[in-house]
Amino acid sequence: MPAVDQLVDAHVHLWDTAAMRISWFRDDLGLPRRVAPDDLAAAVATAPVTVRAAVAVQAADTETEARWLARQAGAHGPLPGPVVLQYDARPDVPDAWAGMAQPVIDDGVPVAGLRLAVPGGAADLSDVAGLDRLCEGLAATGRVLETLVRPSQLPGVAALASRHPALDVVVCHLGLGAGEPDRAWRDALAGLAARPRVHAKLSGLHRAASDPAVADEAARVAAAVRAAVDAFGAERLLFGSDWPMSARVAPYAEIVDRTARALPALDDAGTTAMWSRTADRLYGGAVPFTSPG
């Protein structure tokens, strides 16, 4: 179990397929059709330590879903807590630097950041409309850019971070997910970590132990986590469960425990930063984030 008495989960999802369209949702994925704050509360109650807050990351990309997610956060206190909405460009609206999320932000809804989910796009991110304008808007309003990318896109994220040095960037799932931590990924991760305001989530890394492709699951995850600690230092890493996606792999408490066991020895400051303090700093803590802009 973690060497802390509380944590902030920097990556959870909520949705309700009866209330909104989730573009990627299919019954054969083995996921519930509705995942609400009470379900999250029940899951985190099983953790070996107190989960003080959770960052709710939008699962799809519609305004209807974004407003629903923000209402869940506003009505249920620290769980989920801060909200990160998806970036979907709106090139037909010149002033919409936040794309789909612009009217939500303009209405004063607390939004901690936007996520760029483009693992199927160009390696250099050149096919993302309005990307630099998005980064400028986020930096100007004190919000975070999250990225969901594949390993070959990490140099593109590093180049983006270099163009926007005042912007905090958080890479979901180490830019690796359940993949193998090979040399190309390690080199790309090191290049990314050279940008001082880039961070990464220890999320989405775990595979089911019963998976026939898993020769030594614990060793694979430990190798990825060690590479991340070596590159970023614990102070620029965050714990994320990726619940309820992770529930298909293991129960919530086991995801926390697996992550803790994968970590190398950390000092007290690094431990506290990784499990809670960095998430507090980036996303606004255990209460819904209020933008300074």
Short mmCIF file of C-alpha atoms in Angstrom, two decimals:
data_model
loop_
_atom_site.label_atom_id
_atom_site.label_comp_id
_atom_site.label_asym_id
_atom_site.label_seq_id
_atom_site.Cartn_x
_atom_site.Cartn_y
_atom_site.Cartn_z
CA MET A 1 0.00 0.00 0.00
CA PRO A 2 1.16 3.62 -0.50
CA ALA A 3 3.36 5.17 2.17
CA VAL A 4 0.80 7.98 2.62
CA ASP A 5 -2.51 8.29 4.45
CA GLN A 6 -4.41 10.00 1.63
CA LEU A 7 -4.21 10.48 -2.12
CA VAL A 8 -5.67 12.43 -5.01
CA ASP A 9 -6.67 10.29 -7.97
CA ALA A 10 -5.70 12.33 -11.04
CA HIS A 11 -7.64 10.26 -13.58
CA VAL A 12 -11.19 8.92 -13.33
CA HIS A 13 -14.13 8.90 -15.75
CA LEU A 14 -17.90 9.26 -15.30
CA TRP A 15 -20.64 8.87 -17.91
CA ASP A 16 -24.28 7.98 -18.47
CA THR A 17 -25.06 6.55 -21.91
CA ALA A 18 -28.78 7.19 -21.38
CA ALA A 19 -28.13 10.93 -21.00
CA MET A 20 -25.44 11.47 -23.65
CA ARG A 21 -23.63 9.94 -26.59
CA ILE A 22 -20.27 8.32 -25.81
CA SER A 23 -18.81 7.83 -29.28
CA TRP A 24 -16.53 4.90 -28.46
CA PHE A 25 -18.86 3.00 -26.11
CA ARG A 26 -19.76 -0.57 -27.04
CA ASP A 27 -21.41 -3.28 -24.98
CA ASP A 28 -18.60 -5.73 -25.73
CA LEU A 29 -16.11 -3.51 -23.87
CA GLY A 30 -17.46 -4.84 -20.59
CA LEU A 31 -18.11 -1.40 -19.10
CA PRO A 32 -21.20 -0.17 -17.25
CA ARG A 33 -23.59 2.07 -19.16
CA ARG A 34 -23.74 4.49 -16.23
CA VAL A 35 -20.88 5.51 -13.95
CA ALA A 36 -21.84 8.21 -11.46
CA PRO A 37 -20.28 9.84 -8.36
CA ASP A 38 -21.91 7.32 -6.03
CA ASP A 39 -20.25 4.50 -7.98
CA LEU A 40 -16.91 6.29 -7.74
CA ALA A 41 -17.38 6.77 -3.99
CA ALA A 42 -18.07 3.06 -3.54
CA ALA A 43 -14.96 2.12 -5.52
CA VAL A 44 -12.55 4.45 -3.74
CA ALA A 45 -13.91 3.42 -0.34
CA THR A 46 -12.10 0.11 -0.85
CA ALA A 47 -8.69 1.77 -1.24
CA PRO A 48 -6.05 1.15 1.43
CA VAL A 49 -5.82 4.93 2.03
CA THR A 50 -8.30 7.81 1.90
CA VAL A 51 -8.96 9.15 -1.59
CA ARG A 52 -9.36 12.85 -0.85
CA ALA A 53 -10.30 13.98 -4.35
CA ALA A 54 -10.41 12.78 -7.93
CA VAL A 55 -9.92 14.54 -11.26
CA ALA A 56 -12.80 13.70 -13.59
CA VAL A 57 -11.61 13.51 -17.21
CA GLN A 58 -14.27 13.74 -19.90
CA ALA A 59 -14.67 10.41 -21.65
CA ALA A 60 -15.92 11.63 -25.04
CA ASP A 61 -16.24 14.99 -26.76
CA THR A 62 -19.70 16.59 -26.75
CA GLU A 63 -20.90 19.73 -24.99
CA THR A 64 -23.85 17.83 -23.51
CA GLU A 65 -21.48 15.40 -21.82
CA ALA A 66 -19.17 18.20 -20.68
CA ARG A 67 -22.02 20.02 -18.92
CA TRP A 68 -23.28 16.77 -17.37
CA LEU A 69 -19.81 16.00 -16.02
CA ALA A 70 -19.42 19.50 -14.58
CA ARG A 71 -22.79 19.16 -12.82
CA GLN A 72 -21.71 15.89 -11.22
CA ALA A 73 -18.55 17.52 -9.89
CA GLY A 74 -20.41 20.59 -8.65
CA ALA A 75 -23.07 18.58 -6.84
CA HIS A 76 -20.93 15.95 -5.14
CA GLY A 77 -18.08 17.87 -3.52
CA PRO A 78 -14.55 16.46 -3.55
CA LEU A 79 -15.53 13.32 -5.50
CA PRO A 80 -15.01 13.70 -8.34
CA GLY A 81 -13.70 17.28 -7.86
CA PRO A 82 -11.74 19.08 -10.60
CA VAL A 83 -12.93 18.53 -14.19
CA VAL A 84 -10.85 18.18 -17.36
CA LEU A 85 -12.86 18.49 -20.58
CA GLN A 86 -12.00 17.16 -24.01
CA TYR A 87 -10.64 19.43 -26.74
CA ASP A 88 -12.58 19.23 -29.99
CA ALA A 89 -11.73 22.06 -32.37
CA ARG A 90 -14.39 24.48 -33.58
CA PRO A 91 -12.65 26.16 -36.53
CA ASP A 92 -15.94 27.77 -37.58
CA VAL A 93 -15.94 29.85 -34.36
CA PRO A 94 -12.87 32.15 -34.50
CA ASP A 95 -12.93 33.09 -30.80
CA ALA A 96 -13.36 29.53 -29.51
CA TRP A 97 -9.79 28.78 -28.40
CA ALA A 98 -11.19 25.98 -26.21
CA GLY A 99 -13.16 24.42 -29.06
CA MET A 100 -16.18 22.43 -27.92
CA ALA A 101 -15.59 23.45 -24.30
CA GLN A 102 -15.64 27.20 -25.02
CA PRO A 103 -19.32 27.85 -24.18
CA VAL A 104 -18.95 25.76 -21.02
CA ILE A 105 -15.96 27.83 -19.89
CA ASP A 106 -17.63 31.09 -20.94
CA ASP A 107 -20.61 30.21 -18.73
CA GLY A 108 -18.31 30.18 -15.71
CA VAL A 109 -18.27 26.41 -15.21
CA PRO A 110 -15.12 25.45 -13.26
CA VAL A 111 -12.79 23.67 -15.70
CA ALA A 112 -9.27 22.73 -14.60
CA GLY A 113 -7.94 21.87 -18.04
CA LEU A 114 -8.55 20.42 -21.48
CA ARG A 115 -7.41 17.08 -22.87
CA LEU A 116 -6.05 16.54 -26.35
CA ALA A 117 -6.96 12.93 -27.18
CA VAL A 118 -5.34 12.18 -30.55
CA PRO A 119 -3.58 8.78 -30.42
CA GLY A 120 -4.69 8.11 -33.98
CA GLY A 121 -3.39 11.41 -35.37
CA ALA A 122 -0.18 12.69 -36.90
CA ALA A 123 3.03 12.03 -35.00
CA ASP A 124 3.90 15.74 -34.90
CA LEU A 125 0.34 16.79 -33.97
CA SER A 126 0.20 18.92 -37.12
CA ASP A 127 -3.34 17.76 -37.91
CA VAL A 128 -4.82 19.27 -34.72
CA ALA A 129 -6.69 22.44 -35.67
CA GLY A 130 -6.09 25.45 -33.41
CA LEU A 131 -3.51 23.69 -31.25
CA ASP A 132 -1.25 26.67 -30.52
CA ARG A 133 -4.24 28.91 -29.87
CA LEU A 134 -5.54 26.29 -27.44
CA CYS A 135 -2.22 26.28 -25.58
CA GLU A 136 -2.15 30.08 -25.42
CA GLY A 137 -5.66 30.16 -23.95
CA LEU A 138 -4.89 27.51 -21.37
CA ALA A 139 -1.68 29.20 -20.25
CA ALA A 140 -3.36 32.61 -20.05
CA THR A 141 -6.14 31.27 -17.82
CA GLY A 142 -4.03 29.02 -15.58
CA ARG A 143 -5.41 25.78 -16.95
CA VAL A 144 -3.66 22.51 -17.79
CA LEU A 145 -3.24 20.78 -21.15
CA GLU A 146 -3.59 17.01 -20.92
CA THR A 147 -2.56 14.73 -23.77
CA LEU A 148 -3.65 11.22 -24.66
CA VAL A 149 -1.10 10.15 -27.26
CA ARG A 150 0.85 7.14 -28.49
CA PRO A 151 4.62 6.84 -27.87
CA SER A 152 5.62 8.12 -31.32
CA GLN A 153 3.75 11.38 -30.61
CA LEU A 154 5.72 12.21 -27.46
CA PRO A 155 8.35 14.24 -29.37
CA GLY A 156 5.46 16.24 -30.82
CA VAL A 157 4.21 16.96 -27.30
CA ALA A 158 7.74 17.98 -26.28
CA ALA A 159 7.95 20.40 -29.22
CA LEU A 160 4.56 21.84 -28.26
CA ALA A 161 5.73 22.33 -24.67
CA SER A 162 8.83 24.13 -25.94
CA ARG A 163 6.67 26.54 -27.94
CA HIS A 164 4.54 27.26 -24.85
CA PRO A 165 6.90 27.37 -21.85
CA ALA A 166 4.28 28.97 -19.57
CA LEU A 167 1.88 26.05 -20.01
CA ASP A 168 1.59 23.07 -17.66
CA VAL A 169 1.27 19.84 -19.68
CA VAL A 170 0.21 16.47 -18.27
CA VAL A 171 0.73 13.31 -20.34
CA CYS A 172 -1.87 10.63 -19.59
CA HIS A 173 -0.76 7.02 -19.09
CA LEU A 174 2.94 7.97 -19.51
CA GLY A 175 2.26 8.10 -23.25
CA LEU A 176 2.57 4.31 -23.05
CA GLY A 177 -0.52 2.76 -21.49
CA ALA A 178 -0.36 -1.02 -21.48
CA GLY A 179 2.46 -1.09 -24.04
CA GLU A 180 6.03 -2.28 -23.60
CA PRO A 181 8.54 0.25 -22.19
CA ASP A 182 11.04 -0.11 -25.02
CA ARG A 183 14.07 2.04 -25.85
CA ALA A 184 12.22 4.30 -28.28
CA TRP A 185 9.61 5.13 -25.64
CA ARG A 186 12.27 5.70 -22.96
CA ASP A 187 14.17 8.09 -25.21
CA ALA A 188 10.99 9.98 -26.09
CA LEU A 189 10.03 10.16 -22.41
CA ALA A 190 13.42 11.60 -21.50
CA GLY A 191 13.08 14.23 -24.20
CA LEU A 192 9.66 15.14 -22.92
CA ALA A 193 10.89 15.38 -19.32
CA ALA A 194 13.54 17.91 -20.40
CA ARG A 195 10.69 20.44 -20.61
CA PRO A 196 10.29 21.60 -16.98
CA ARG A 197 6.52 22.12 -17.00
CA VAL A 198 5.65 18.73 -18.47
CA HIS A 199 4.23 16.14 -16.07
CA ALA A 200 2.95 12.59 -16.49
CA LYS A 201 0.32 10.34 -14.96
CA LEU A 202 1.04 6.86 -13.63
CA SER A 203 -2.29 5.71 -15.04
CA GLY A 204 -3.63 3.21 -17.54
CA LEU A 205 -0.50 1.03 -17.26
CA HIS A 206 -1.91 -2.19 -15.85
CA ARG A 207 -3.03 -5.28 -17.73
CA ALA A 208 -4.94 -8.27 -16.42
CA ALA A 209 -2.58 -10.87 -14.95
CA SER A 210 -4.59 -13.54 -16.79
CA ASP A 211 -3.77 -11.95 -20.17
CA PRO A 212 -1.74 -14.58 -22.11
CA ALA A 213 0.45 -11.77 -23.49
CA VAL A 214 1.58 -10.86 -19.99
CA ALA A 215 4.81 -12.70 -19.20
CA ASP A 216 5.62 -10.72 -16.08
CA GLU A 217 3.12 -7.95 -15.56
CA ALA A 218 4.64 -6.60 -12.34
CA ALA A 219 8.10 -6.34 -13.93
CA ARG A 220 6.73 -4.55 -17.01
CA VAL A 221 4.88 -1.94 -14.95
CA ALA A 222 7.84 -1.49 -12.59
CA ALA A 223 10.15 -0.90 -15.56
CA ALA A 224 7.82 1.77 -16.95
CA VAL A 225 7.40 3.46 -13.58
CA ARG A 226 11.14 3.40 -12.89
CA ALA A 227 11.83 5.02 -16.26
CA ALA A 228 9.26 7.71 -15.46
CA VAL A 229 10.75 8.43 -12.03
CA ASP A 230 14.25 8.56 -13.50
CA ALA A 231 13.11 10.97 -16.22
CA PHE A 232 10.74 13.29 -14.35
CA GLY A 233 11.46 12.79 -10.68
CA ALA A 234 8.55 11.91 -8.43
CA GLU A 235 7.56 15.57 -8.10
CA ARG A 236 6.31 15.73 -11.71
CA LEU A 237 4.37 12.46 -11.61
CA LEU A 238 0.78 11.88 -10.53
CA PHE A 239 -1.19 8.79 -9.58
CA GLY A 240 -4.26 8.04 -11.67
CA SER A 241 -6.43 4.95 -11.43
CA ASP A 242 -8.13 5.29 -14.86
CA TRP A 243 -11.26 3.97 -13.13
CA PRO A 244 -13.66 2.52 -14.29
CA MET A 245 -11.58 1.44 -17.31
CA SER A 246 -9.15 -0.14 -14.84
CA ALA A 247 -11.94 -2.13 -13.16
CA ARG A 248 -11.77 -4.53 -16.11
CA VAL A 249 -8.20 -5.30 -15.03
CA ALA A 250 -8.44 -5.28 -11.23
CA PRO A 251 -10.47 -3.76 -8.38
CA TYR A 252 -9.70 -0.18 -7.39
CA ALA A 253 -7.74 -1.12 -4.26
CA GLU A 254 -5.55 -3.47 -6.28
CA ILE A 255 -4.75 -0.77 -8.85
CA VAL A 256 -3.55 1.48 -6.02
CA ASP A 257 -1.50 -1.36 -4.55
CA ARG A 258 0.02 -2.38 -7.89
CA THR A 259 1.10 1.19 -8.52
CA ALA A 260 2.62 1.48 -5.05
CA ARG A 261 4.56 -1.77 -5.49
CA ALA A 262 5.87 -0.64 -8.90
CA LEU A 263 7.45 2.50 -7.45
CA PRO A 264 11.13 2.62 -6.49
CA ALA A 265 12.02 3.98 -3.05
CA LEU A 266 11.06 7.67 -2.80
CA ASP A 267 11.78 10.25 -0.14
CA ASP A 268 8.90 11.76 1.83
CA ALA A 269 8.63 14.83 -0.39
CA GLY A 270 8.54 12.77 -3.56
CA THR A 271 5.99 10.36 -2.13
CA THR A 272 3.63 13.13 -1.06
CA ALA A 273 4.03 14.94 -4.38
CA MET A 274 3.30 11.88 -6.49
CA TRP A 275 0.25 10.75 -4.51
CA SER A 276 -1.39 14.14 -3.94
CA ARG A 277 0.54 17.41 -3.85
CA THR A 278 1.27 17.72 -7.58
CA ALA A 279 -2.38 17.07 -8.40
CA ASP A 280 -3.36 19.71 -5.84
CA ARG A 281 -1.04 22.20 -7.51
CA LEU A 282 -2.07 21.48 -11.07
CA TYR A 283 -5.81 20.95 -10.67
CA GLY A 284 -6.77 23.08 -7.71
CA GLY A 285 -6.98 20.61 -4.86
CA ALA A 286 -9.96 18.88 -3.34
CA VAL A 287 -12.52 21.48 -4.36
CA PRO A 288 -13.72 22.38 -7.87
CA PHE A 289 -11.11 24.49 -9.62
CA THR A 290 -11.78 28.17 -10.24
CA SER A 291 -9.86 29.72 -13.11
CA PRO A 292 -8.05 33.01 -12.47
CA GLY A 293 -9.02 34.09 -15.99
#
